[in-house]
Coordinates of C-alpha atoms in Angstrom, one line a residue:
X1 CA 169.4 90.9 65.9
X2 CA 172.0 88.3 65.2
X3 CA 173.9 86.0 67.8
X4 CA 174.7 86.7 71.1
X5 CA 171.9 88.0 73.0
X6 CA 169.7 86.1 76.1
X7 CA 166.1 85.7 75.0
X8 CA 165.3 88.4 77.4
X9 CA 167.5 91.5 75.7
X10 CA 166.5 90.2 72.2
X11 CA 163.0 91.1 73.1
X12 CA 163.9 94.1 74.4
X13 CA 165.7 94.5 70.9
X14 CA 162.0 93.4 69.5
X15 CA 160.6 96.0 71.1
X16 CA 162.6 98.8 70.7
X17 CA 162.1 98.2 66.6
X18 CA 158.7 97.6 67.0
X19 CA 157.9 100.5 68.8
X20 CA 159.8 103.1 66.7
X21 CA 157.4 102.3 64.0
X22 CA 158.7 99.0 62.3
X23 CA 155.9 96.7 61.2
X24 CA 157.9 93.2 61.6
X25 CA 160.9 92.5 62.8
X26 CA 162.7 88.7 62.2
X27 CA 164.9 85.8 64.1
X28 CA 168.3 85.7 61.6
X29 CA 168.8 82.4 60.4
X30 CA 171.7 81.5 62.8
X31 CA 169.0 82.1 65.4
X32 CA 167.7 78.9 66.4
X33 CA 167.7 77.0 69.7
X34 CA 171.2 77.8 71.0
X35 CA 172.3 77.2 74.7
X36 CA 172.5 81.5 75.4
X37 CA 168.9 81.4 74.0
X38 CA 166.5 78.4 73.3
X39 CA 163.6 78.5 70.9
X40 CA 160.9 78.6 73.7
X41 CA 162.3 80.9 75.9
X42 CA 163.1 83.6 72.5
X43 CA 159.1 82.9 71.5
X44 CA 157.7 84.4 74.8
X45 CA 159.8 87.4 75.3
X46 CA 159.1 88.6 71.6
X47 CA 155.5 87.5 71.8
X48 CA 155.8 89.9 75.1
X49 CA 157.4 92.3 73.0
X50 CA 154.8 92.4 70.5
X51 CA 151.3 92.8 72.9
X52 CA 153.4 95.4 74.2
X53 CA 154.5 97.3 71.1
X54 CA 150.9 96.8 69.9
X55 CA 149.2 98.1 72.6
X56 CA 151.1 101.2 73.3
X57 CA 151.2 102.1 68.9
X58 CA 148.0 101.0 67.9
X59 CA 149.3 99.3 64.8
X60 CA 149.3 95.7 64.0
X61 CA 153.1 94.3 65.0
X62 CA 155.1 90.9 64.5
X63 CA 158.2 88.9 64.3
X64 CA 159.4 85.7 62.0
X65 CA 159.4 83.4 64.6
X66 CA 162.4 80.5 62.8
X67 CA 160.6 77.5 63.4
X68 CA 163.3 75.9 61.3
X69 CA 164.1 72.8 63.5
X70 CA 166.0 69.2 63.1
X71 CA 163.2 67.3 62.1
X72 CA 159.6 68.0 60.8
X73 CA 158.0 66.9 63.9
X74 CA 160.4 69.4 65.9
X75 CA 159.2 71.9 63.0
X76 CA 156.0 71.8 63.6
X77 CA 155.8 72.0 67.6
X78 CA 157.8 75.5 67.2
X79 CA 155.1 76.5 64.8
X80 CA 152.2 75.7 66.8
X81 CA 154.0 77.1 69.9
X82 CA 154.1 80.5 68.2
X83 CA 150.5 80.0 67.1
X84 CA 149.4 79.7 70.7
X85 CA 151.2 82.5 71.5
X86 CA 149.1 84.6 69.4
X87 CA 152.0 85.1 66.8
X88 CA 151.0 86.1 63.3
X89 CA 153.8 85.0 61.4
X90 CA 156.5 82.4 61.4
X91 CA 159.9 81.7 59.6
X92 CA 161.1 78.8 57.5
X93 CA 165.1 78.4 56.4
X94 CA 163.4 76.0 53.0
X95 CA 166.5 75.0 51.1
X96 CA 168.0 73.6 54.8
X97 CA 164.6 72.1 56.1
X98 CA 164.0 70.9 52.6
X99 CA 160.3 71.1 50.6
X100 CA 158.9 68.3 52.0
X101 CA 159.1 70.2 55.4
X102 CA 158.6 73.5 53.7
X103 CA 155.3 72.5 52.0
X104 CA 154.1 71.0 55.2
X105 CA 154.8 73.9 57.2
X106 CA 153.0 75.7 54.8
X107 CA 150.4 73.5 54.8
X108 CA 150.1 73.5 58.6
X109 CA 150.0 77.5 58.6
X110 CA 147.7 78.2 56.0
X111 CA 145.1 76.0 58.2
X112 CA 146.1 78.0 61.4
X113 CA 145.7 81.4 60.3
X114 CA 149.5 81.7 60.4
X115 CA 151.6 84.1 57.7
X116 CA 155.0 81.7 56.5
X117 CA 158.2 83.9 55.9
X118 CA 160.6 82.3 53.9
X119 CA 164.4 82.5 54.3
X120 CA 166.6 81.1 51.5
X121 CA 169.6 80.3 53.2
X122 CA 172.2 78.3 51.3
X123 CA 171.1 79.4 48.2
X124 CA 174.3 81.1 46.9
X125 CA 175.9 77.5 47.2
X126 CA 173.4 76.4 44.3
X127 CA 172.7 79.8 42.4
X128 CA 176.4 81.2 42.4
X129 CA 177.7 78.4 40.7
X130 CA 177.6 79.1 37.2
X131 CA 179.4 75.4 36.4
X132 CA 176.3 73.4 37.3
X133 CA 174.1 75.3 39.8
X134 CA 170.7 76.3 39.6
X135 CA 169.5 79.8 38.9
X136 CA 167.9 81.5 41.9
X137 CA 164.7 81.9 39.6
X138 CA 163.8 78.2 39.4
X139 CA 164.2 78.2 43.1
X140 CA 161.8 80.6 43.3
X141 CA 159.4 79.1 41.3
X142 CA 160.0 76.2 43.0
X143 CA 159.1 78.1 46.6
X144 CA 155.9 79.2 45.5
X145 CA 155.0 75.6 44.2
X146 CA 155.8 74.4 47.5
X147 CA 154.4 77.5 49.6
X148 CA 155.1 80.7 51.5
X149 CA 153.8 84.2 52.0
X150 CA 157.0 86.2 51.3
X151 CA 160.5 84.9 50.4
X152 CA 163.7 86.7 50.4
X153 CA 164.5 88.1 46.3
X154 CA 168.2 89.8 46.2
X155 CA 168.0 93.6 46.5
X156 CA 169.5 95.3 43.4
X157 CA 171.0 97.6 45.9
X158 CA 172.7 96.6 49.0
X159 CA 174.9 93.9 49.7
X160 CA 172.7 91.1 48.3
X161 CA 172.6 92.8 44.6
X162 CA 171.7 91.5 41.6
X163 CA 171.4 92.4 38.2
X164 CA 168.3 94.8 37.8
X165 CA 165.9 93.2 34.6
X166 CA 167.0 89.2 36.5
X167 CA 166.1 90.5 39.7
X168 CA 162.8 92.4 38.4
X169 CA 162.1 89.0 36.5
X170 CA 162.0 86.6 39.3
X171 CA 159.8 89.3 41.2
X172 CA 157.5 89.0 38.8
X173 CA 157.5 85.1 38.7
X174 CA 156.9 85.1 42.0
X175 CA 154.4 88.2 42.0
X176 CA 152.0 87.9 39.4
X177 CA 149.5 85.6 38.1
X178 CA 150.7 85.7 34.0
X179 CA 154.3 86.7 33.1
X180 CA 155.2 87.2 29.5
X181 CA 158.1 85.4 28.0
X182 CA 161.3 87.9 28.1
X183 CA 164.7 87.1 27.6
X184 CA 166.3 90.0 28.5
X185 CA 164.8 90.1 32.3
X186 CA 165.9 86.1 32.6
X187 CA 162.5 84.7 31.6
X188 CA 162.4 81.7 28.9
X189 CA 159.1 81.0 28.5
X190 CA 155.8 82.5 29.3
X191 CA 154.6 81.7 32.5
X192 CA 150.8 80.9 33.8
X193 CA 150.3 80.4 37.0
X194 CA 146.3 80.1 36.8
X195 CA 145.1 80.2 40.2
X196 CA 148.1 79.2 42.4
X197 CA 148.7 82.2 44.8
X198 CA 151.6 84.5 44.5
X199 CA 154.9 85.0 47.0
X200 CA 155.5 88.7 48.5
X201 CA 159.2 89.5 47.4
X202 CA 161.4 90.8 50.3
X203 CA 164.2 92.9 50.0
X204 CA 167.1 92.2 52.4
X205 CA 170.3 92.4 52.6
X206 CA 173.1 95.5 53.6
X207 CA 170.1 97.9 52.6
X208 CA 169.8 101.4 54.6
X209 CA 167.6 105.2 54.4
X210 CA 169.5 106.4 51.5
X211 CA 168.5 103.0 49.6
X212 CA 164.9 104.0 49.9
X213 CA 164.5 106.2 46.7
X214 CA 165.9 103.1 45.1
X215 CA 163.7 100.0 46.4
X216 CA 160.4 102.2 46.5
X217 CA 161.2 102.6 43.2
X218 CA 162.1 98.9 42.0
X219 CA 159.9 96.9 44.1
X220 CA 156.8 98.8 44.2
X221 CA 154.2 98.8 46.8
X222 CA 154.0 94.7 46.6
X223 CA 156.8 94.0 48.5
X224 CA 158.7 93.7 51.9
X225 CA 161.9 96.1 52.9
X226 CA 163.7 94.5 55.8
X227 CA 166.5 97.0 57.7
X228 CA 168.7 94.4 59.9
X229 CA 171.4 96.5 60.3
X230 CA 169.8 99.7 59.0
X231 CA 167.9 99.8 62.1
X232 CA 170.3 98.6 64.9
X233 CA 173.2 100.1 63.3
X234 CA 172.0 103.6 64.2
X235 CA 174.4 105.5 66.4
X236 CA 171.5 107.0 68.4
X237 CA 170.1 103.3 69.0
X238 CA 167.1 100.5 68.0
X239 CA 164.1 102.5 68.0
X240 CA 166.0 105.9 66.3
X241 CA 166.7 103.7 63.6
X242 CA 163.4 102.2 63.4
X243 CA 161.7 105.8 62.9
X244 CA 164.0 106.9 60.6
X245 CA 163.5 103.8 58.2
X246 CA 159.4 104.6 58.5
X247 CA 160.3 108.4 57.8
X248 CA 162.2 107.5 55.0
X249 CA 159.7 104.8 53.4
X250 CA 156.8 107.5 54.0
X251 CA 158.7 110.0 53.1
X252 CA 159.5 108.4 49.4
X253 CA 156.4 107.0 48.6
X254 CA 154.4 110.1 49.1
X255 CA 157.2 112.0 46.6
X256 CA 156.2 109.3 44.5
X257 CA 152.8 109.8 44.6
X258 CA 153.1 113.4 43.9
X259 CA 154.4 112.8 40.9
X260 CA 159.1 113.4 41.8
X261 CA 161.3 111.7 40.3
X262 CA 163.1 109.1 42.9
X263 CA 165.7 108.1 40.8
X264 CA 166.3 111.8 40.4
X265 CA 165.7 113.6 43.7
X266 CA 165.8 111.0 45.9
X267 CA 168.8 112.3 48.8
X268 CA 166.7 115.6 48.6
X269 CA 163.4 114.1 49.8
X270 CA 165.2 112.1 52.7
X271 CA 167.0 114.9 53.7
X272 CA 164.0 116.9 53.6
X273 CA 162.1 113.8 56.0

């Protein structure tokens, strides 16, 4: 959920998502300590929200936590907060906190057993700008040299689009351990990464069911599908939407395992889930 809710009916929210059958859900980036919901408050009714969902699914749940704060120190007390909470995951904004933050954060959660989503806010300000900006694939690399478990990639479809071969190119930067040099998908050089670890890529951004076919296709089993909107813009509610973006998902990548062509058939197989 975006802005607007108390800190008690955005866990409901959490909830609902979680238990229709969503894995994670995450704080927006706009969601931070505001006076209709402060940080501390929003951490205990989600981490409510996710013993509960937990217990009553038997699956393993979370939410991004956005630990992104004022100041390191602030950053790092919201962090541990959601640690003792029993949280698995927390959220960084790292282009507004800055790397020095970002890597200590990172730092910090790799030592606590804690997974670090990254959010790129205020990117398009530096990758849209064609003049003298900086393309979003050196600010990738430059996320997994600082750190992070998954960071937000463009979608290809959606409202966040990019242009296919880039957007598959940064993936792989930030995916896999050796990347040959290909100009076509954006990539200069060849690119060893030796034993640094690799950064999930998430998908985000005005993306829906009927995009399914598409991203299981695209991003592979390696990756992260995040339904803001896709989920609480169902007419019938939160947890409707959250079943049908799991029916969808299972839907396609078992089609895909048998062998259909997504691309081709995709509609069919959702309107068959």
């Amino acid at each position: 959920p975006k802005l607007g809710l108390s800190a008690k009916n955005y866990g409901r929210a959490v909830y609902e998502c979680l238990r229709g059958g969503l894995d994670f859900t995450k704080d927006d980036e706009n969601v931070n300590s505001q006076p209709f919901m402060r940080w501390r408050d929003r951490f205990l009714f989600v981490a409510e929200a996710i013993f509960k969902s937990q217990a009553e699914t038997g699956e393993i749940k979370g939410h991004y936590l956005n630990a992104t704060a004022g100041t390191s120190e602030e950053m790092l007390k919201r962090a541990a907060c959601a640690r003792e909470l029993g949280a698995p995951i927390v959220m960084h904004d790292y282009l507004t906190g800055g790397f020095t933050a970002n890597t200590s954060l990172a730092h910090y959660c790799r030592d606590n057993g804690l997974l670090l989503h990254i959010h790129r806010a205020m990117h398009a300000v530096i990758d849209r700008q064609r003049n003298h900006g900086m393309h979003f694939r050196v600010l990738a690399k430059a996320l997994r040299l600082s750190g992070g478990d998954h960071i937000h990639a463009g979608t290809v479809v959606g409202k966040l689009e990019g242009e296919r071969e880039v957007t598959l190119g940064f993936v792989d930067l930030l995916r896999d351990d050796y990347i040959e040099k290909d100009r076509s998908r954006g990539i200069y050089f060849t690119q060893d990464w030796v034993s640094l670890p690799g950064v999930l890529p998430v998908a985000s951004g005005g993306i829906h069911v009927w995009h399914m076919p598409a991203l299981t296709e695209i991003f592979g089993d390696d990756s992260i599908l995040q339904f803001g909107g896709g989920t609480l813009g169902h007419p019938w509610g939160n947890a409707p939407g959250a079943v049908a973006n799991r029916v969808a998902l299972e839907a396609c990548v078992q089609a895909r395992n048998e062998g259909r062509d997504l691309a081709r058939e995709g509609n069919e197989v959702i309107r068959e889930a």
